[in-house]
Amino acid sequence: MFSIIAPEQVAGLAWWPPLAVIVLLVVINIVNNRVAPQTHYLLWSFGGSVLLLAVGLLDGNSWTDMGLGWRYLLPGVIWAAASIGVITAVYVIGSLFRRTRAAFHDERMADMSAGRLMFQALIEVPFGTVLFEE
């Protein structure tokens, strides 16, 4: 019923792109979580995204090869909207029930000002976490 097809193996491919990606991911992860989690998180995440794109382009990939072509924009927006809707529904429904409400309580958010909370929700998470991870 299902079949697994392995990608075509090409002899003589450069070894540096996968090595560069692994090193960049490890370094940026350590810096973001240990060295500068509160001060330069957004800068390191955005810079890491740019560096990973540069590695892909230097390796000879096109924007379409990396999944960033124009033909992927509309399906990506549809998937993003659907994902946001499902996650929002889970949060709303989960926080309505007394037994599951504690799972959605985060002490780190209790001391945040409204401005800091909006910055984190609208800037840091989309451009720091999501952009880098996706």
mmCIF file of C-alpha atoms in Angstrom:
data_model
loop_
_atom_site.group_PDB
_atom_site.id
_atom_site.type_symbol
_atom_site.label_atom_id
_atom_site.label_comp_id
_atom_site.label_asym_id
_atom_site.label_seq_id
_atom_site.Cartn_x
_atom_site.Cartn_y
_atom_site.Cartn_z
ATOM 1 C CA MET A 1 0.000 0.000 0.000
ATOM 2 C CA PHE A 2 2.745 2.438 0.946
ATOM 3 C CA SER A 3 6.164 2.509 -0.594
ATOM 4 C CA ILE A 4 9.294 4.272 0.519
ATOM 5 C CA ILE A 5 11.443 5.768 -2.180
ATOM 6 C CA ALA A 6 14.981 6.720 -1.225
ATOM 7 C CA PRO A 7 16.399 9.870 -2.781
ATOM 8 C CA GLU A 8 18.793 9.432 -5.652
ATOM 9 C CA GLN A 9 22.382 9.246 -4.471
ATOM 10 C CA VAL A 10 24.800 11.452 -6.352
ATOM 11 C CA ALA A 11 28.505 10.720 -6.047
ATOM 12 C CA GLY A 12 30.906 13.564 -5.403
ATOM 13 C CA LEU A 13 28.600 15.971 -3.586
ATOM 14 C CA ALA A 14 30.267 18.606 -1.448
ATOM 15 C CA TRP A 15 30.589 17.720 2.233
ATOM 16 C CA TRP A 16 30.701 21.276 3.565
ATOM 17 C CA PRO A 17 26.981 22.253 3.286
ATOM 18 C CA PRO A 18 25.608 19.613 5.693
ATOM 19 C CA LEU A 19 28.544 20.191 8.027
ATOM 20 C CA ALA A 20 27.989 23.969 7.934
ATOM 21 C CA VAL A 21 24.263 23.542 8.643
ATOM 22 C CA ILE A 22 24.923 21.246 11.619
ATOM 23 C CA VAL A 23 27.569 23.571 13.087
ATOM 24 C CA LEU A 24 25.358 26.642 12.597
ATOM 25 C CA LEU A 25 22.352 24.964 14.210
ATOM 26 C CA VAL A 26 24.379 23.836 17.227
ATOM 27 C CA VAL A 27 26.099 27.212 17.721
ATOM 28 C CA ILE A 28 22.922 29.262 17.340
ATOM 29 C CA ASN A 29 21.012 26.919 19.651
ATOM 30 C CA ILE A 30 23.686 27.212 22.358
ATOM 31 C CA VAL A 31 23.891 30.994 22.027
ATOM 32 C CA ASN A 32 20.103 31.438 22.059
ATOM 33 C CA ASN A 33 19.533 29.191 25.063
ATOM 34 C CA ARG A 34 22.657 29.673 27.191
ATOM 35 C CA VAL A 35 24.629 32.791 26.259
ATOM 36 C CA ALA A 36 22.113 35.426 25.191
ATOM 37 C CA PRO A 37 18.576 34.151 25.808
ATOM 38 C CA GLN A 38 17.128 37.510 26.881
ATOM 39 C CA THR A 39 19.295 40.153 25.242
ATOM 40 C CA HIS A 40 20.164 39.189 21.676
ATOM 41 C CA TYR A 41 17.828 36.276 20.985
ATOM 42 C CA LEU A 42 16.054 37.927 18.063
ATOM 43 C CA LEU A 43 19.312 39.060 16.460
ATOM 44 C CA TRP A 44 20.911 35.613 16.671
ATOM 45 C CA SER A 45 17.818 33.824 15.380
ATOM 46 C CA PHE A 46 17.328 36.170 12.444
ATOM 47 C CA GLY A 47 21.052 36.135 11.650
ATOM 48 C CA GLY A 48 21.072 32.346 11.826
ATOM 49 C CA SER A 49 18.180 32.185 9.364
ATOM 50 C CA VAL A 50 20.075 34.406 6.936
ATOM 51 C CA LEU A 51 23.236 32.312 7.307
ATOM 52 C CA LEU A 52 21.358 29.057 6.693
ATOM 53 C CA LEU A 53 19.790 30.548 3.560
ATOM 54 C CA ALA A 54 23.253 31.671 2.441
ATOM 55 C CA VAL A 55 24.599 28.128 2.862
ATOM 56 C CA GLY A 56 21.760 26.822 0.701
ATOM 57 C CA LEU A 57 22.349 29.435 -2.001
ATOM 58 C CA LEU A 58 26.132 28.914 -1.965
ATOM 59 C CA ASP A 59 25.528 25.194 -2.414
ATOM 60 C CA GLY A 60 23.704 25.950 -5.659
ATOM 61 C CA ASN A 61 20.109 25.603 -4.492
ATOM 62 C CA SER A 62 17.435 27.919 -5.809
ATOM 63 C CA TRP A 63 14.733 29.530 -3.669
ATOM 64 C CA THR A 64 12.301 26.946 -5.057
ATOM 65 C CA ASP A 65 14.676 24.097 -4.128
ATOM 66 C CA MET A 66 14.582 25.354 -0.543
ATOM 67 C CA GLY A 67 10.772 25.593 -0.538
ATOM 68 C CA LEU A 68 10.735 29.390 -0.766
ATOM 69 C CA GLY A 69 9.503 29.829 -4.336
ATOM 70 C CA TRP A 70 6.410 31.891 -5.159
ATOM 71 C CA ARG A 71 4.368 28.790 -5.916
ATOM 72 C CA TYR A 72 4.683 27.740 -2.261
ATOM 73 C CA LEU A 73 3.364 31.044 -0.882
ATOM 74 C CA LEU A 74 -0.393 30.406 -1.071
ATOM 75 C CA PRO A 75 -0.248 26.814 0.250
ATOM 76 C CA GLY A 76 2.043 28.046 3.033
ATOM 77 C CA VAL A 77 -0.382 30.806 4.006
ATOM 78 C CA ILE A 78 -3.272 28.324 4.011
ATOM 79 C CA TRP A 79 -1.353 25.865 6.210
ATOM 80 C CA ALA A 80 -0.277 28.683 8.534
ATOM 81 C CA ALA A 81 -3.833 29.972 8.929
ATOM 82 C CA ALA A 82 -5.170 26.467 9.546
ATOM 83 C CA SER A 83 -2.431 25.749 12.100
ATOM 84 C CA ILE A 84 -3.036 29.026 13.919
ATOM 85 C CA GLY A 85 -6.763 28.271 14.017
ATOM 86 C CA VAL A 86 -6.294 24.757 15.407
ATOM 87 C CA ILE A 87 -3.767 25.866 18.034
ATOM 88 C CA THR A 88 -5.973 28.780 19.095
ATOM 89 C CA ALA A 89 -8.956 26.444 19.423
ATOM 90 C CA VAL A 90 -6.929 24.032 21.575
ATOM 91 C CA TYR A 91 -5.815 26.879 23.847
ATOM 92 C CA VAL A 92 -9.313 28.326 24.169
ATOM 93 C CA ILE A 93 -11.013 24.984 24.781
ATOM 94 C CA GLY A 94 -8.250 23.783 27.104
ATOM 95 C CA SER A 95 -8.352 26.928 29.219
ATOM 96 C CA LEU A 96 -12.134 26.720 29.608
ATOM 97 C CA PHE A 97 -12.006 23.493 31.620
ATOM 98 C CA ARG A 98 -10.954 23.665 35.253
ATOM 99 C CA ARG A 99 -8.906 20.442 35.085
ATOM 100 C CA THR A 100 -6.781 21.534 32.116
ATOM 101 C CA ARG A 101 -6.528 25.253 32.926
ATOM 102 C CA ALA A 102 -3.334 24.799 34.965
ATOM 103 C CA ALA A 103 -1.548 23.374 31.925
ATOM 104 C CA PHE A 104 -1.945 26.726 30.174
ATOM 105 C CA HIS A 105 -0.761 28.845 33.118
ATOM 106 C CA ASP A 106 2.766 30.204 32.671
ATOM 107 C CA GLU A 107 4.421 32.087 35.540
ATOM 108 C CA ARG A 108 6.864 33.760 33.135
ATOM 109 C CA MET A 109 3.995 35.722 31.595
ATOM 110 C CA ALA A 110 2.566 36.943 34.915
ATOM 111 C CA ASP A 111 5.201 39.643 35.467
ATOM 112 C CA MET A 112 5.322 40.922 31.877
ATOM 113 C CA SER A 113 4.039 44.334 30.933
ATOM 114 C CA ALA A 114 1.518 44.574 28.107
ATOM 115 C CA GLY A 115 4.152 46.061 25.792
ATOM 116 C CA ARG A 116 6.670 43.317 26.514
ATOM 117 C CA LEU A 117 3.997 40.649 26.063
ATOM 118 C CA MET A 118 2.977 42.102 22.681
ATOM 119 C CA PHE A 119 6.638 42.347 21.600
ATOM 120 C CA GLN A 120 7.209 38.725 22.513
ATOM 121 C CA ALA A 121 3.994 37.485 20.883
ATOM 122 C CA LEU A 122 4.190 39.548 17.687
ATOM 123 C CA ILE A 123 7.939 39.984 17.089
ATOM 124 C CA GLU A 124 10.113 37.543 19.059
ATOM 125 C CA VAL A 125 8.110 34.374 18.505
ATOM 126 C CA PRO A 126 7.334 34.846 14.777
ATOM 127 C CA PHE A 127 10.709 36.280 13.740
ATOM 128 C CA GLY A 128 12.947 34.651 16.326
ATOM 129 C CA THR A 129 11.533 31.197 16.875
ATOM 130 C CA VAL A 130 9.258 30.424 13.915
ATOM 131 C CA LEU A 131 11.386 31.981 11.160
ATOM 132 C CA PHE A 132 14.520 30.237 12.383
ATOM 133 C CA GLU A 133 12.871 26.853 12.911
ATOM 134 C CA GLU A 134 10.923 26.802 9.682
#
